[in-house]
PDB file of C-alpha atoms in Angstrom:
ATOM      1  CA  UNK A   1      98.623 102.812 125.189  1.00  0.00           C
ATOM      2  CA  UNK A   2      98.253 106.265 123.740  1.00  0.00           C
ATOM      3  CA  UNK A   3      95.001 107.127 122.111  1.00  0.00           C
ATOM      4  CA  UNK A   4      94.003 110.214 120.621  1.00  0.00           C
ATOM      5  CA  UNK A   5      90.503 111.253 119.933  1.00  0.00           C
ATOM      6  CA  UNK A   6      89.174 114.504 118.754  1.00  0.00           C
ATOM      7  CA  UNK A   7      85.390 115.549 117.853  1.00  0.00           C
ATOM      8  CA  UNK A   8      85.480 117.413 114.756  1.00  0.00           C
ATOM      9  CA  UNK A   9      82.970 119.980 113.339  1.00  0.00           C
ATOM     10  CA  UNK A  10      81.613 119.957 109.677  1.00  0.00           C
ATOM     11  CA  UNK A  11      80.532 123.339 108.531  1.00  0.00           C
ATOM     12  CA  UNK A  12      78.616 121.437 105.648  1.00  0.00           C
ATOM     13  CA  UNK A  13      76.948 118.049 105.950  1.00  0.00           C
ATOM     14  CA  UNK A  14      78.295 115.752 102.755  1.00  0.00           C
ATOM     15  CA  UNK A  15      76.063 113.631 101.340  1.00  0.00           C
ATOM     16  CA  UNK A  16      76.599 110.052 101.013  1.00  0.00           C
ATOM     17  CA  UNK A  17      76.562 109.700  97.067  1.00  0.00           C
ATOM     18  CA  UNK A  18      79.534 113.011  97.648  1.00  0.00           C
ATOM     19  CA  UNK A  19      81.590 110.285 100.025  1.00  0.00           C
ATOM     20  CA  UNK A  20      81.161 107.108  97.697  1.00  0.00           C
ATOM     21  CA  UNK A  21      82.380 109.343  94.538  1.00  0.00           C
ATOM     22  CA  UNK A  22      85.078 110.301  95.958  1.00  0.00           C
ATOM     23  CA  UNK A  23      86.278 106.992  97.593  1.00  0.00           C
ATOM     24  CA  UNK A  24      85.357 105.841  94.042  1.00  0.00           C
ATOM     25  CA  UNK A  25      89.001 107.606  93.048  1.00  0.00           C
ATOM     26  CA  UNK A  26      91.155 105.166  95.193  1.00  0.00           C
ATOM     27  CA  UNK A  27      92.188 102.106  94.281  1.00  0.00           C
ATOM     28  CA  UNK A  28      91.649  98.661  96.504  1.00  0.00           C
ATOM     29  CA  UNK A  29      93.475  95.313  96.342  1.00  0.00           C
ATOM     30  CA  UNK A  30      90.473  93.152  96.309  1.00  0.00           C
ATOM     31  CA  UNK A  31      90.472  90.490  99.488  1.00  0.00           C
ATOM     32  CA  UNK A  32      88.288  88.606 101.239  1.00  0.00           C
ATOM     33  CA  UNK A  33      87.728  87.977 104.894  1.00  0.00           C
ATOM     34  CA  UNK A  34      87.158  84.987 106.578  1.00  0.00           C
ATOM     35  CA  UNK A  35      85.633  84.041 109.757  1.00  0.00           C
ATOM     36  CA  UNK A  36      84.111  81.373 111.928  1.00  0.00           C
ATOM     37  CA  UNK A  37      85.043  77.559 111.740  1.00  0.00           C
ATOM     38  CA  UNK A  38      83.581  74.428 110.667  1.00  0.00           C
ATOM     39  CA  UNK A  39      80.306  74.701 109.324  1.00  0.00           C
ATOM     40  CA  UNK A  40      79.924  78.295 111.402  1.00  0.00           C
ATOM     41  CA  UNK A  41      81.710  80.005 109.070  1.00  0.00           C
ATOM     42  CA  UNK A  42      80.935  83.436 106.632  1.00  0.00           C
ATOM     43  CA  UNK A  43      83.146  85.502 104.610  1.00  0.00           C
ATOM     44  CA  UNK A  44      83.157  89.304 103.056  1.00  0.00           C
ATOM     45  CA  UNK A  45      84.606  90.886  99.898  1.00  0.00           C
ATOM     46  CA  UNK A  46      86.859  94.114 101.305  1.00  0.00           C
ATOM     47  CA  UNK A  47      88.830  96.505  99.654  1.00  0.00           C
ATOM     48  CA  UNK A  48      89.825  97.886 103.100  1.00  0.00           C
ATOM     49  CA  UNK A  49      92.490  95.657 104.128  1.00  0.00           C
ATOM     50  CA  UNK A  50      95.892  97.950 104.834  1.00  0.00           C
ATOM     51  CA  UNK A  51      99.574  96.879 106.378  1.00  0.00           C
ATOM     52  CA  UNK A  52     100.252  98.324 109.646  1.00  0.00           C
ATOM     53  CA  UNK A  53     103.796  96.903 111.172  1.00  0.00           C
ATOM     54  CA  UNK A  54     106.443  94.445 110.041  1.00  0.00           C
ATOM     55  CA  UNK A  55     107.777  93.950 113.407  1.00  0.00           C
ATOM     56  CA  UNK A  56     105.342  92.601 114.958  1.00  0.00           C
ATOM     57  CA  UNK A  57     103.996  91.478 111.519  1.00  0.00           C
ATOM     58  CA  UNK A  58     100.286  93.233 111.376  1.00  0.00           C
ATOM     59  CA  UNK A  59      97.319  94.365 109.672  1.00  0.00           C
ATOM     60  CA  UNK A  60      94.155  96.497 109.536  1.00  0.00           C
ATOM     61  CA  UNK A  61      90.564  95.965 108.080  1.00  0.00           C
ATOM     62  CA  UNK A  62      87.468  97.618 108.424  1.00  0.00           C
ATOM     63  CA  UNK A  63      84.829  95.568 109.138  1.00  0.00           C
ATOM     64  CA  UNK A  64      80.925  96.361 109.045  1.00  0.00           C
ATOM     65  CA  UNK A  65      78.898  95.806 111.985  1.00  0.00           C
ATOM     66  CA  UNK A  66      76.131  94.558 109.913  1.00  0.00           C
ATOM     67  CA  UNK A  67      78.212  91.673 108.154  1.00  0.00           C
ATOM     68  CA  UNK A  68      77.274  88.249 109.036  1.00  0.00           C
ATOM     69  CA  UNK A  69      81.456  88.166 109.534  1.00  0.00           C
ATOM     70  CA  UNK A  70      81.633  90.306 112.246  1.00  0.00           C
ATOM     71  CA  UNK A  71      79.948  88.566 115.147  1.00  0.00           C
ATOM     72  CA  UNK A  72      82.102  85.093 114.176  1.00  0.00           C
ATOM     73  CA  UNK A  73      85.133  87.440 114.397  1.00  0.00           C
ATOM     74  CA  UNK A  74      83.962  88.887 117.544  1.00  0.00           C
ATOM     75  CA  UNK A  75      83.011  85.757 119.308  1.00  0.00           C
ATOM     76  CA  UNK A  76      86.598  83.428 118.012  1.00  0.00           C
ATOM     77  CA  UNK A  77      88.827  86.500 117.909  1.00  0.00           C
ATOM     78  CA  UNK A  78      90.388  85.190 114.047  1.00  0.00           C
ATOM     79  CA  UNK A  79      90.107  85.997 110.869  1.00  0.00           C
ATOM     80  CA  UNK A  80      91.984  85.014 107.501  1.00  0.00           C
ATOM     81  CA  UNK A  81      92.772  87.722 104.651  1.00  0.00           C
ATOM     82  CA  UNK A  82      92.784  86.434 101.074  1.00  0.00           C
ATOM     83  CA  UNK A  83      94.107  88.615  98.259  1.00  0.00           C
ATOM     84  CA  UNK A  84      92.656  87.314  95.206  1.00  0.00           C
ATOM     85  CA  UNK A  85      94.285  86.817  91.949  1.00  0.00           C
ATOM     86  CA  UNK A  86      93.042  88.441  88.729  1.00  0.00           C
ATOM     87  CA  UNK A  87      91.369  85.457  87.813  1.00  0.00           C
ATOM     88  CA  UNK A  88      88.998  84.857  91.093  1.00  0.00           C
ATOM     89  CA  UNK A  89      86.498  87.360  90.255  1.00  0.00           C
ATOM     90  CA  UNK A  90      83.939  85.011  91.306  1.00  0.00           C
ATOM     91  CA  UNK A  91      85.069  84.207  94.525  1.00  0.00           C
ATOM     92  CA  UNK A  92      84.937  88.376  94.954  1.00  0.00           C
ATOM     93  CA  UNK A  93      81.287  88.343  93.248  1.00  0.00           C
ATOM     94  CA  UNK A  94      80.674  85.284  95.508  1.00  0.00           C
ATOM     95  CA  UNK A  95      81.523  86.930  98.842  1.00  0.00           C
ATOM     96  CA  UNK A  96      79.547  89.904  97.850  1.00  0.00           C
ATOM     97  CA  UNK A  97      76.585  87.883  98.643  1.00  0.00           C
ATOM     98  CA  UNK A  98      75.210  88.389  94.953  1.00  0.00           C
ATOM     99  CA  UNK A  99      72.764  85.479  94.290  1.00  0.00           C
ATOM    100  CA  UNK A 100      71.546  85.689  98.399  1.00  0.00           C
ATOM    101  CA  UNK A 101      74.757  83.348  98.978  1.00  0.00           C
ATOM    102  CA  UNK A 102      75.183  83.247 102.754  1.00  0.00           C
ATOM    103  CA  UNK A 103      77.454  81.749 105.298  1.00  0.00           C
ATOM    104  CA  UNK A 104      79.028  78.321 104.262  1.00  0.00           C
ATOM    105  CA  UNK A 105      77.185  79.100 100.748  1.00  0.00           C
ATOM    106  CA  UNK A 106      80.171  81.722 100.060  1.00  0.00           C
ATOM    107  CA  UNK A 107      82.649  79.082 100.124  1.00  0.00           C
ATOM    108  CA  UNK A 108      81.346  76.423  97.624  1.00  0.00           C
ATOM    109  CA  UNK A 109      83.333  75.840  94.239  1.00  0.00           C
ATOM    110  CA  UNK A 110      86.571  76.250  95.606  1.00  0.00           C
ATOM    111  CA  UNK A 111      89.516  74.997  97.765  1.00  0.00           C
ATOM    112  CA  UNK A 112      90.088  76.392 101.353  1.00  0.00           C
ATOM    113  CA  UNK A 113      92.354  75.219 104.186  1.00  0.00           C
ATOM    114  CA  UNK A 114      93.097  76.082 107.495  1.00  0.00           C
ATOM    115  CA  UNK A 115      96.239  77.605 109.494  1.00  0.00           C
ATOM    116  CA  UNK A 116      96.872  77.686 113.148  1.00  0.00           C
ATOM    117  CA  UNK A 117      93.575  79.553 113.728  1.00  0.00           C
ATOM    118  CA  UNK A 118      91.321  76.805 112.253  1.00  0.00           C
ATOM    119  CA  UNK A 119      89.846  79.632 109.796  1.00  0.00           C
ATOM    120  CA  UNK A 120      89.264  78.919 106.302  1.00  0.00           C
ATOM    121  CA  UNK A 121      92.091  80.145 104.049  1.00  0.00           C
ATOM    122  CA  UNK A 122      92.009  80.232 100.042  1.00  0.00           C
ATOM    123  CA  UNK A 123      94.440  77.704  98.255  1.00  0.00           C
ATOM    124  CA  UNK A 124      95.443  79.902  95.070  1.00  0.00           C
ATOM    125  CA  UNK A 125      95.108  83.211  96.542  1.00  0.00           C
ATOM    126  CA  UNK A 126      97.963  85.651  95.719  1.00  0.00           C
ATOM    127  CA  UNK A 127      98.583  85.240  99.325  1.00  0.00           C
ATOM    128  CA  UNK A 128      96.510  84.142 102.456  1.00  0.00           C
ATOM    129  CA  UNK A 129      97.197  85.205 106.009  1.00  0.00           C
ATOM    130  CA  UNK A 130      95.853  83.378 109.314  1.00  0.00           C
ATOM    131  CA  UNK A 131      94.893  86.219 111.949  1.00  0.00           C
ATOM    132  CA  UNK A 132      94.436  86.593 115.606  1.00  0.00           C
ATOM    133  CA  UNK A 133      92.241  90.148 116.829  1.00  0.00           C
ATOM    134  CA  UNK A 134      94.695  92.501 118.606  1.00  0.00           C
ATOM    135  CA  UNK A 135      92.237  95.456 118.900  1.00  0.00           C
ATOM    136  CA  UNK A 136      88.744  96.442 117.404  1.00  0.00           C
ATOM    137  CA  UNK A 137      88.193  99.962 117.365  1.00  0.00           C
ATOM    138  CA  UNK A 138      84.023 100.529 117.157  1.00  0.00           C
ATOM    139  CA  UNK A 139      82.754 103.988 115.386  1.00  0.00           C
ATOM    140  CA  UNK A 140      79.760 104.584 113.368  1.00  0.00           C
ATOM    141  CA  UNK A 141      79.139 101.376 111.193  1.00  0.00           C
ATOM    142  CA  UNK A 142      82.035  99.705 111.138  1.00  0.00           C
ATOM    143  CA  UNK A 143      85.038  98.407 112.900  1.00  0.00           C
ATOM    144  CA  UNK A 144      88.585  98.774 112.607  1.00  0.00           C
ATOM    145  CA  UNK A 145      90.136  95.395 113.186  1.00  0.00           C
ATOM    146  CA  UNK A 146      93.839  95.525 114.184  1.00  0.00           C
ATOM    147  CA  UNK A 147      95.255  91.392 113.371  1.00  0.00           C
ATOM    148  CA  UNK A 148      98.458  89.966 114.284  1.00  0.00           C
ATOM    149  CA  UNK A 149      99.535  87.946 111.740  1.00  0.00           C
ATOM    150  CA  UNK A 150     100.139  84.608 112.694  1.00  0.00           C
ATOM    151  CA  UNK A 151     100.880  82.639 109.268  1.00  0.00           C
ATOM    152  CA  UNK A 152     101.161  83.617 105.598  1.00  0.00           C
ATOM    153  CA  UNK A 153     101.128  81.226 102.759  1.00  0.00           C
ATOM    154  CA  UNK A 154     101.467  82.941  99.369  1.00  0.00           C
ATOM    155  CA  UNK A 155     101.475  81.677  95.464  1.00  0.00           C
ATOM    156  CA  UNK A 156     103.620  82.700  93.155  1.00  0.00           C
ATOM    157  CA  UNK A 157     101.081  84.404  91.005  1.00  0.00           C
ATOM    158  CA  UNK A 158     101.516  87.614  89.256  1.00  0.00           C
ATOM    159  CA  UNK A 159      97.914  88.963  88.575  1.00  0.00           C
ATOM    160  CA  UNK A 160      96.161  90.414  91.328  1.00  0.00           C
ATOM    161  CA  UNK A 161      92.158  91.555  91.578  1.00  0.00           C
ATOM    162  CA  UNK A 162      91.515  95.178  92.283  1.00  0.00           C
ATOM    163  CA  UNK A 163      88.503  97.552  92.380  1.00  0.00           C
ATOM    164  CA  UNK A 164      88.432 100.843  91.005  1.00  0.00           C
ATOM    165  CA  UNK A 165      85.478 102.999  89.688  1.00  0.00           C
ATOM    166  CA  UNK A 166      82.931 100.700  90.738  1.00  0.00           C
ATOM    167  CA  UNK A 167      84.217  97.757  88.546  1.00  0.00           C
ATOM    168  CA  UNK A 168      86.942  94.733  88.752  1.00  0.00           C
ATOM    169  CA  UNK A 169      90.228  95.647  87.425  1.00  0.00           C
ATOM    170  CA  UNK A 170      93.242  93.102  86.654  1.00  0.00           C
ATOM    171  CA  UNK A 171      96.661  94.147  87.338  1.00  0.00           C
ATOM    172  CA  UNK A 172      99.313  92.076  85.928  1.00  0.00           C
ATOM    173  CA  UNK A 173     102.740  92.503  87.050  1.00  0.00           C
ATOM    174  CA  UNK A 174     104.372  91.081  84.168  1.00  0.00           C
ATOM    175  CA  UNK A 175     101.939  92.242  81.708  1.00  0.00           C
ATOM    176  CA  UNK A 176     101.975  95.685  83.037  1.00  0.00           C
ATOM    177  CA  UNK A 177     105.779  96.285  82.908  1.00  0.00           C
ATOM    178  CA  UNK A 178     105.668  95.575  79.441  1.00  0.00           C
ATOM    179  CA  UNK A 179     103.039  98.233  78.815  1.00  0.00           C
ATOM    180  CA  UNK A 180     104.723 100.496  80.753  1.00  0.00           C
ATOM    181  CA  UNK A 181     108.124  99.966  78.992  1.00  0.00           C
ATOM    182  CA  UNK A 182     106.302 100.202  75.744  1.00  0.00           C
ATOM    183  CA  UNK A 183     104.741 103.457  76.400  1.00  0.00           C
ATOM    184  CA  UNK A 184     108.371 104.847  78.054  1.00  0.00           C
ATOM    185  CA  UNK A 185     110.560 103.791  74.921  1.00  0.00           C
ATOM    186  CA  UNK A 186     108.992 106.246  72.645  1.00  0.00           C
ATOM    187  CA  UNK A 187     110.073 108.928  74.548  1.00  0.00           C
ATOM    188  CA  UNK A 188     113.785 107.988  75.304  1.00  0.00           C
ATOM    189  CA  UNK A 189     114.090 107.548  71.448  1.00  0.00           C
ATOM    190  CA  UNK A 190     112.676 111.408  70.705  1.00  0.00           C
ATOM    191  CA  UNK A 191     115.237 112.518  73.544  1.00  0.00           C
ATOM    192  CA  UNK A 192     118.012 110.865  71.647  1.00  0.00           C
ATOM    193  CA  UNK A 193     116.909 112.050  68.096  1.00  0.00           C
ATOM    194  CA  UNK A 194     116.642 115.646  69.841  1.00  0.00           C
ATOM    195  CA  UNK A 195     119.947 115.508  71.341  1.00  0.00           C
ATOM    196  CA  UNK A 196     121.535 114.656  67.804  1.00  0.00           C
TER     197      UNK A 196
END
């Protein structure tokens, strides 16, 4: 394996707040992780999960050291994705740990099963995908976790949960074809007067 690493100067320090504004510009997919089993189990909201490969079929998330998720997923070596729908806002909320929800807490009010991995996947989710740790790549707080997917189940849900200047956004695929065809149509129809 091929690795590449490179220490990298920075004239000028950035502050923190500088970092989080910024990041503040890109749009997430909201998820949430899943780890442990039984009653030793503990979730996290993310906005960091990302594809990697189709063949074999993989992802990655970033993980924070200080998340009561990352020793379970360090100790079992699974973890299950869940890309929430537009309407499971508070699930997201819930795995935040707003309210000092912890552990098992996370999970209450809703319906979770289990894959291959015996980790708790959400019933409902857009989609839900049961992962085995290929590689965790430590640096600074977090780490990357690389996952080999080893079962997907997904709904057939349109509305999906993302997270974009600091507050929950919907996006509807339906719904937000029609806007976008609404908005186009105006200006095909000035084209076509013009070209009269």
């Amino acid at each position: 394996m091929n690795s590449i690493v490179r220490n990298v100067a920075v004239a000028s320090a950035i502050s923190t707040d500088e970092f989080r504004g910024a990041m503040r510009h890109l749009t997430g997919g909201v998820s949430v992780i899943t780890a442990g089993r039984g009653r030793d189990i503990s979730g996290m909201t993310v906005t960091s999960v990302s594809s990697l490969s189709v063949d074999p079929p993989s992802l990655i998330v970033s993980i924070n050291r200080a998340a009561s998720s990352w020793p379970l997923i360090a100790r079992h070596g699974v973890f299950g994705v869940n890309i929430l729908t537009a309407d499971q806002l508070d699930i997201a909320e819930r795995f935040t740990g707003k309210g000092g929800l912890k552990g098992a807490e996370r999970f209450a009010g809703a319906e979770w099963t289990t894959r291959a991995s015996g980790v708790p996947l959400l019933a409902g989710a857009l989609a839900a995908l049961d992962c085995e740790v290929e590689e965790t790549i430590e640096r600074h707080s977090h780490a990357i976790v690389i996952g080999r997917v080893l079962d997907v189940v997904s709904s057939n849900r349109t509305a999906a949960l993302a997270y974009w200047h600091g507050e929950y956004v919907a996006i509807d695929r339906e719904e937000d074809a029609v806007r976008l065809a609404e908005v186009s149509l105006p200006s095909r129809h000035v084209h076509a007067r013009g070209s009269r």
